[in-house]
PDB file of C-alpha atoms in Angstrom:
ATOM      1  CA  MET Q 469      71.348   7.537 -52.736  1.00  0.00           C
ATOM      2  CA  LYS Q 470      67.910   8.525 -54.107  1.00  0.00           C
ATOM      3  CA  LEU Q 471      65.059   8.242 -52.215  1.00  0.00           C
ATOM      4  CA  ASN Q 472      61.892   6.229 -53.508  1.00  0.00           C
ATOM      5  CA  LEU Q 473      58.902   8.045 -52.061  1.00  0.00           C
ATOM      6  CA  ARG Q 474      56.498   5.771 -53.611  1.00  0.00           C
ATOM      7  CA  ARG Q 475      57.649   3.028 -51.321  1.00  0.00           C
ATOM      8  CA  TRP Q 476      56.871   5.350 -48.002  1.00  0.00           C
ATOM      9  CA  PRO Q 477      53.487   5.040 -46.577  1.00  0.00           C
ATOM     10  CA  ALA Q 478      51.305   8.284 -46.971  1.00  0.00           C
ATOM     11  CA  ALA Q 479      50.927   8.861 -43.519  1.00  0.00           C
ATOM     12  CA  LEU Q 480      54.451   8.700 -42.723  1.00  0.00           C
ATOM     13  CA  ILE Q 481      54.975  11.621 -45.656  1.00  0.00           C
ATOM     14  CA  LEU Q 482      52.397  13.875 -44.282  1.00  0.00           C
ATOM     15  CA  ALA Q 483      53.920  13.478 -40.695  1.00  0.00           C
ATOM     16  CA  MET Q 484      57.336  14.344 -42.279  1.00  0.00           C
ATOM     17  CA  ALA Q 485      55.447  17.560 -44.064  1.00  0.00           C
ATOM     18  CA  ILE Q 486      53.579  18.696 -40.924  1.00  0.00           C
ATOM     19  CA  LEU Q 487      56.725  18.614 -38.823  1.00  0.00           C
ATOM     20  CA  ALA Q 488      58.713  20.489 -41.447  1.00  0.00           C
ATOM     21  CA  ILE Q 489      55.960  23.310 -41.466  1.00  0.00           C
ATOM     22  CA  ALA Q 490      55.441  23.410 -37.635  1.00  0.00           C
ATOM     23  CA  PRO Q 491      58.292  25.650 -36.541  1.00  0.00           C
ATOM     24  CA  SER Q 492      57.737  28.299 -39.204  1.00  0.00           C
ATOM     25  CA  SER Q 493      53.845  28.514 -38.419  1.00  0.00           C
ATOM     26  CA  LYS Q 494      54.463  28.983 -34.668  1.00  0.00           C
ATOM     27  CA  SER Q 495      57.147  31.761 -35.904  1.00  0.00           C
ATOM     28  CA  ALA Q 496      54.548  33.304 -38.349  1.00  0.00           C
ATOM     29  CA  ALA Q 497      51.912  33.371 -35.792  1.00  0.00           C
ATOM     30  CA  THR Q 498      54.031  35.012 -33.236  1.00  0.00           C
ATOM     31  CA  GLU Q 499      55.125  37.693 -35.915  1.00  0.00           C
ATOM     32  CA  ALA Q 500      51.325  38.561 -36.665  1.00  0.00           C
ATOM     33  CA  ALA Q 501      50.872  38.811 -33.023  1.00  0.00           C
ATOM     34  CA  TRP Q 502      53.620  41.443 -32.715  1.00  0.00           C
ATOM     35  CA  ALA Q 503      52.381  43.038 -35.805  1.00  0.00           C
ATOM     36  CA  ARG Q 504      48.954  43.642 -34.074  1.00  0.00           C
ATOM     37  CA  LEU Q 505      50.606  44.958 -30.970  1.00  0.00           C
ATOM     38  CA  ALA Q 506      52.206  47.254 -33.022  1.00  0.00           C
ATOM     39  CA  GLN Q 507      48.799  48.908 -34.166  1.00  0.00           C
ATOM     40  CA  GLY Q 508      47.856  49.403 -30.680  1.00  0.00           C
ATOM     41  CA  GLY Q 509      44.434  49.497 -29.126  1.00  0.00           C
ATOM     42  CA  TYR Q 510      44.667  45.825 -27.702  1.00  0.00           C
ATOM     43  CA  THR Q 511      44.734  44.258 -24.174  1.00  0.00           C
ATOM     44  CA  ILE Q 512      47.254  41.634 -23.366  1.00  0.00           C
ATOM     45  CA  LEU Q 513      46.574  39.012 -20.800  1.00  0.00           C
ATOM     46  CA  LEU Q 514      49.618  37.776 -19.354  1.00  0.00           C
ATOM     47  CA  GLY Q 515      50.077  35.139 -16.261  1.00  0.00           C
ATOM     48  CA  TYR Q 516      52.277  35.563 -13.580  1.00  0.00           C
ATOM     49  CA  SER Q 517      55.759  33.880 -14.069  1.00  0.00           C
ATOM     50  CA  ARG Q 518      56.862  30.945 -11.994  1.00  0.00           C
ATOM     51  CA  THR Q 519      56.146  30.822  -8.471  1.00  0.00           C
ATOM     52  CA  PRO Q 520      57.408  28.614  -5.681  1.00  0.00           C
ATOM     53  CA  GLY Q 521      55.388  25.421  -4.884  1.00  0.00           C
ATOM     54  CA  GLY Q 522      52.156  26.042  -2.502  1.00  0.00           C
ATOM     55  CA  GLY Q 523      51.476  29.331  -4.079  1.00  0.00           C
ATOM     56  CA  GLU Q 524      49.416  32.111  -1.910  1.00  0.00           C
ATOM     57  CA  PRO Q 525      46.792  32.223   0.476  1.00  0.00           C
ATOM     58  CA  LEU Q 526      43.571  32.899  -1.353  1.00  0.00           C
ATOM     59  CA  ARG Q 527      43.474  36.466   0.331  1.00  0.00           C
ATOM     60  CA  PRO Q 528      46.417  38.321  -1.050  1.00  0.00           C
ATOM     61  CA  ASP Q 529      48.622  40.134   1.563  1.00  0.00           C
ATOM     62  CA  LEU Q 530      49.200  43.462   0.159  1.00  0.00           C
ATOM     63  CA  GLY Q 531      51.405  44.735   2.725  1.00  0.00           C
ATOM     64  CA  ASP Q 532      54.114  41.852   2.577  1.00  0.00           C
ATOM     65  CA  CYS Q 533      55.185  42.154  -1.369  1.00  0.00           C
ATOM     66  CA  ASP Q 534      58.200  44.249  -0.772  1.00  0.00           C
ATOM     67  CA  LYS Q 535      59.308  41.556   1.879  1.00  0.00           C
ATOM     68  CA  ARG Q 536      58.752  38.611  -0.029  1.00  0.00           C
ATOM     69  CA  LYS Q 537      60.015  36.511  -2.993  1.00  0.00           C
ATOM     70  CA  SER Q 538      56.757  35.326  -4.686  1.00  0.00           C
ATOM     71  CA  LEU Q 539      58.641  34.144  -7.912  1.00  0.00           C
ATOM     72  CA  THR Q 540      61.249  31.474  -8.262  1.00  0.00           C
ATOM     73  CA  ASP Q 541      64.652  32.249  -9.746  1.00  0.00           C
ATOM     74  CA  ARG Q 542      63.519  31.066 -12.718  1.00  0.00           C
ATOM     75  CA  GLY Q 543      60.304  32.917 -12.670  1.00  0.00           C
ATOM     76  CA  ILE Q 544      62.398  36.043 -12.209  1.00  0.00           C
ATOM     77  CA  GLN Q 545      64.360  35.687 -15.037  1.00  0.00           C
ATOM     78  CA  GLU Q 546      61.422  34.873 -17.364  1.00  0.00           C
ATOM     79  CA  SER Q 547      59.572  38.234 -16.116  1.00  0.00           C
ATOM     80  CA  ARG Q 548      62.831  40.264 -17.021  1.00  0.00           C
ATOM     81  CA  ARG Q 549      63.094  38.265 -20.417  1.00  0.00           C
ATOM     82  CA  ILE Q 550      59.263  39.315 -21.166  1.00  0.00           C
ATOM     83  CA  GLY Q 551      60.076  42.836 -20.570  1.00  0.00           C
ATOM     84  CA  MET Q 552      63.034  42.650 -22.702  1.00  0.00           C
ATOM     85  CA  ARG Q 553      60.896  41.242 -25.635  1.00  0.00           C
ATOM     86  CA  PHE Q 554      58.546  44.081 -25.567  1.00  0.00           C
ATOM     87  CA  ALA Q 555      61.195  46.669 -25.263  1.00  0.00           C
ATOM     88  CA  ALA Q 556      63.033  44.925 -28.377  1.00  0.00           C
ATOM     89  CA  ARG Q 557      59.632  45.183 -30.565  1.00  0.00           C
ATOM     90  CA  ALA Q 558      59.162  48.807 -29.171  1.00  0.00           C
ATOM     91  CA  VAL Q 559      55.542  47.750 -28.397  1.00  0.00           C
ATOM     92  CA  SER Q 560      53.888  50.622 -26.668  1.00  0.00           C
ATOM     93  CA  ILE Q 561      52.188  49.959 -23.390  1.00  0.00           C
ATOM     94  CA  ASN Q 562      49.864  52.774 -22.083  1.00  0.00           C
ATOM     95  CA  SER Q 563      48.613  51.142 -19.033  1.00  0.00           C
ATOM     96  CA  ILE Q 564      49.801  48.169 -16.876  1.00  0.00           C
ATOM     97  CA  TYR Q 565      47.022  46.437 -14.216  1.00  0.00           C
ATOM     98  CA  ALA Q 566      47.972  43.711 -11.910  1.00  0.00           C
ATOM     99  CA  GLY Q 567      46.268  41.435  -9.731  1.00  0.00           C
ATOM    100  CA  GLU Q 568      46.588  41.847  -6.209  1.00  0.00           C
ATOM    101  CA  PHE Q 569      48.533  38.716  -5.600  1.00  0.00           C
ATOM    102  CA  CYS Q 570      52.222  39.424  -4.864  1.00  0.00           C
ATOM    103  CA  ARG Q 571      53.366  37.148  -7.647  1.00  0.00           C
ATOM    104  CA  ALA Q 572      51.344  39.171 -10.077  1.00  0.00           C
ATOM    105  CA  ILE Q 573      52.844  42.700  -8.944  1.00  0.00           C
ATOM    106  CA  GLU Q 574      56.253  41.397  -9.205  1.00  0.00           C
ATOM    107  CA  THR Q 575      56.042  40.053 -12.607  1.00  0.00           C
ATOM    108  CA  ALA Q 576      54.643  43.242 -13.721  1.00  0.00           C
ATOM    109  CA  GLU Q 577      57.403  45.084 -11.966  1.00  0.00           C
ATOM    110  CA  LEU Q 578      60.455  42.728 -12.984  1.00  0.00           C
ATOM    111  CA  ALA Q 579      59.055  42.927 -16.690  1.00  0.00           C
ATOM    112  CA  PHE Q 580      57.949  46.721 -17.122  1.00  0.00           C
ATOM    113  CA  GLY Q 581      59.599  48.291 -14.052  1.00  0.00           C
ATOM    114  CA  ARG Q 582      57.834  49.852 -11.216  1.00  0.00           C
ATOM    115  CA  ARG Q 583      56.175  52.758 -13.493  1.00  0.00           C
ATOM    116  CA  ASN Q 584      52.719  53.176 -12.810  1.00  0.00           C
ATOM    117  CA  ILE Q 585      51.509  49.455 -12.343  1.00  0.00           C
ATOM    118  CA  GLU Q 586      47.772  49.728 -10.852  1.00  0.00           C
ATOM    119  CA  THR Q 587      46.410  47.002  -8.946  1.00  0.00           C
ATOM    120  CA  LYS Q 588      42.805  45.675  -9.938  1.00  0.00           C
ATOM    121  CA  ALA Q 589      40.740  43.273  -7.554  1.00  0.00           C
ATOM    122  CA  TYR Q 590      39.187  41.703 -10.510  1.00  0.00           C
ATOM    123  CA  LEU Q 591      42.362  40.329 -11.854  1.00  0.00           C
ATOM    124  CA  ASN Q 592      42.546  38.346  -8.626  1.00  0.00           C
ATOM    125  CA  SER Q 593      40.242  35.580 -10.149  1.00  0.00           C
ATOM    126  CA  ILE Q 594      40.109  33.073  -7.272  1.00  0.00           C
ATOM    127  CA  VAL Q 595      39.891  35.673  -4.252  1.00  0.00           C
ATOM    128  CA  ASP Q 596      37.708  34.443  -1.640  1.00  0.00           C
ATOM    129  CA  GLY Q 597      36.701  31.334  -3.379  1.00  0.00           C
ATOM    130  CA  GLY Q 598      35.462  33.105  -6.392  1.00  0.00           C
ATOM    131  CA  ASN Q 599      34.558  30.944  -9.364  1.00  0.00           C
ATOM    132  CA  PRO Q 600      37.726  31.017 -11.781  1.00  0.00           C
ATOM    133  CA  ASP Q 601      35.276  30.457 -14.806  1.00  0.00           C
ATOM    134  CA  VAL Q 602      33.436  33.691 -14.228  1.00  0.00           C
ATOM    135  CA  ILE Q 603      34.895  36.788 -16.263  1.00  0.00           C
ATOM    136  CA  PRO Q 604      34.795  39.821 -13.949  1.00  0.00           C
ATOM    137  CA  PRO Q 605      32.303  42.289 -15.468  1.00  0.00           C
ATOM    138  CA  GLU Q 606      35.007  45.112 -14.373  1.00  0.00           C
ATOM    139  CA  LEU Q 607      37.300  43.202 -16.900  1.00  0.00           C
ATOM    140  CA  ILE Q 608      34.994  43.352 -19.697  1.00  0.00           C
ATOM    141  CA  THR Q 609      34.223  47.183 -19.183  1.00  0.00           C
ATOM    142  CA  ALA Q 610      38.198  47.991 -18.926  1.00  0.00           C
ATOM    143  CA  VAL Q 611      38.786  46.165 -22.094  1.00  0.00           C
ATOM    144  CA  GLU Q 612      35.672  47.885 -23.963  1.00  0.00           C
ATOM    145  CA  GLU Q 613      36.609  51.222 -22.617  1.00  0.00           C
ATOM    146  CA  PHE Q 614      40.303  51.315 -23.601  1.00  0.00           C
ATOM    147  CA  TYR Q 615      41.272  53.171 -26.356  1.00  0.00           C
ATOM    148  CA  GLY Q 616      44.541  54.220 -27.222  1.00  0.00           C
ATOM    149  CA  ALA Q 617      47.961  54.427 -29.875  1.00  0.00           C
ATOM    150  CA  GLY Q 618      49.386  51.650 -27.423  1.00  0.00           C
ATOM    151  CA  ASN Q 619      48.176  48.809 -25.425  1.00  0.00           C
ATOM    152  CA  LEU Q 620      46.786  47.858 -22.288  1.00  0.00           C
ATOM    153  CA  LEU Q 621      48.359  45.099 -20.264  1.00  0.00           C
ATOM    154  CA  MET Q 622      47.077  42.799 -17.471  1.00  0.00           C
ATOM    155  CA  VAL Q 623      49.153  40.452 -15.263  1.00  0.00           C
ATOM    156  CA  THR Q 624      46.623  38.025 -13.620  1.00  0.00           C
ATOM    157  CA  HIS Q 625      46.053  34.452 -12.954  1.00  0.00           C
ATOM    158  CA  PRO Q 626      46.105  31.723 -15.570  1.00  0.00           C
ATOM    159  CA  ALA Q 627      42.676  30.538 -14.256  1.00  0.00           C
ATOM    160  CA  LEU Q 628      41.146  33.847 -15.681  1.00  0.00           C
ATOM    161  CA  ILE Q 629      42.901  33.762 -18.863  1.00  0.00           C
ATOM    162  CA  LYS Q 630      41.491  30.283 -19.591  1.00  0.00           C
ATOM    163  CA  ALA Q 631      38.036  31.638 -18.692  1.00  0.00           C
ATOM    164  CA  ILE Q 632      38.523  33.945 -21.503  1.00  0.00           C
ATOM    165  CA  SER Q 633      40.442  31.982 -23.912  1.00  0.00           C
ATOM    166  CA  GLY Q 634      39.109  28.562 -23.314  1.00  0.00           C
ATOM    167  CA  THR Q 635      42.652  27.478 -22.817  1.00  0.00           C
ATOM    168  CA  THR Q 636      45.278  27.634 -19.890  1.00  0.00           C
ATOM    169  CA  PRO Q 637      48.208  29.601 -21.222  1.00  0.00           C
ATOM    170  CA  ARG Q 638      51.558  28.155 -21.525  1.00  0.00           C
ATOM    171  CA  GLU Q 639      54.204  29.628 -19.372  1.00  0.00           C
ATOM    172  CA  GLY Q 640      55.490  32.734 -21.141  1.00  0.00           C
ATOM    173  CA  GLU Q 641      52.643  33.101 -23.245  1.00  0.00           C
ATOM    174  CA  ALA Q 642      50.298  36.025 -23.651  1.00  0.00           C
ATOM    175  CA  VAL Q 643      46.781  36.198 -25.035  1.00  0.00           C
ATOM    176  CA  ILE Q 644      45.789  39.067 -26.919  1.00  0.00           C
ATOM    177  CA  ILE Q 645      42.092  40.115 -26.555  1.00  0.00           C
ATOM    178  CA  ALA Q 646      39.766  42.698 -28.048  1.00  0.00           C
ATOM    179  CA  PRO Q 647      36.011  43.641 -26.967  1.00  0.00           C
ATOM    180  CA  GLY Q 648      33.524  41.254 -27.879  1.00  0.00           C
ATOM    181  CA  ALA Q 649      30.810  41.692 -30.492  1.00  0.00           C
ATOM    182  CA  ASN Q 650      28.096  43.431 -28.330  1.00  0.00           C
ATOM    183  CA  PRO Q 651      28.625  45.331 -25.009  1.00  0.00           C
ATOM    184  CA  GLY Q 652      29.169  43.199 -22.131  1.00  0.00           C
ATOM    185  CA  ASP Q 653      30.158  39.959 -24.205  1.00  0.00           C
ATOM    186  CA  LYS Q 654      33.029  37.992 -23.527  1.00  0.00           C
ATOM    187  CA  PRO Q 655      36.451  39.557 -24.903  1.00  0.00           C
ATOM    188  CA  ARG Q 656      37.392  37.979 -28.243  1.00  0.00           C
ATOM    189  CA  VAL Q 657      40.710  36.381 -28.412  1.00  0.00           C
ATOM    190  CA  ILE Q 658      42.648  37.756 -31.230  1.00  0.00           C
ATOM    191  CA  ASN Q 659      46.059  36.038 -30.822  1.00  0.00           C
ATOM    192  CA  ARG Q 660      48.522  34.510 -28.812  1.00  0.00           C
ATOM    193  CA  LEU Q 661      52.177  35.384 -28.075  1.00  0.00           C
ATOM    194  CA  LEU Q 662      55.075  33.282 -27.258  1.00  0.00           C
ATOM    195  CA  LEU Q 663      57.356  35.463 -25.258  1.00  0.00           C
ATOM    196  CA  ASP Q 664      59.644  32.864 -23.452  1.00  0.00           C
TER     197      ASP Q 664
END
């Protein structure tokens, strides 16, 4: 049977063409993001993995993280998959910073092991009722001062990633950033990376 495209409305043909291209565009964008990370010198923002309903109190309990399960079973699996994705791509990570929330620390540890994860209060974002739209100057300084053959990875609250990137990251999505145009400027979003 031969299709007569002249009878099809132009909008339908355009919609079918977009759908045919979309999966390869996502794949190409993800490949471009991995290629950038292979060069090193970037900061990767990663939101913590899935958590049980209710979340944590605004003041994180630092003494309790070893005794409590902060992530759901799905969140635990997601964190491990993220680590495997980075290992499979042999992307070099120089330093790993995590917010002080147990869920951020647990995500980092499950994905990358307990090796030298440093907690940073400025990655908490909403502690003590802080404005989630404000980008802490310490984060801007850390991004500006990072130089290395590998990359800097920060596990933080999605609200802080939204303040930098303009959109809330999807679960399993990382945002790659670099210093702003001028010292003290908001970091620039370089790419997004789908990990899950």
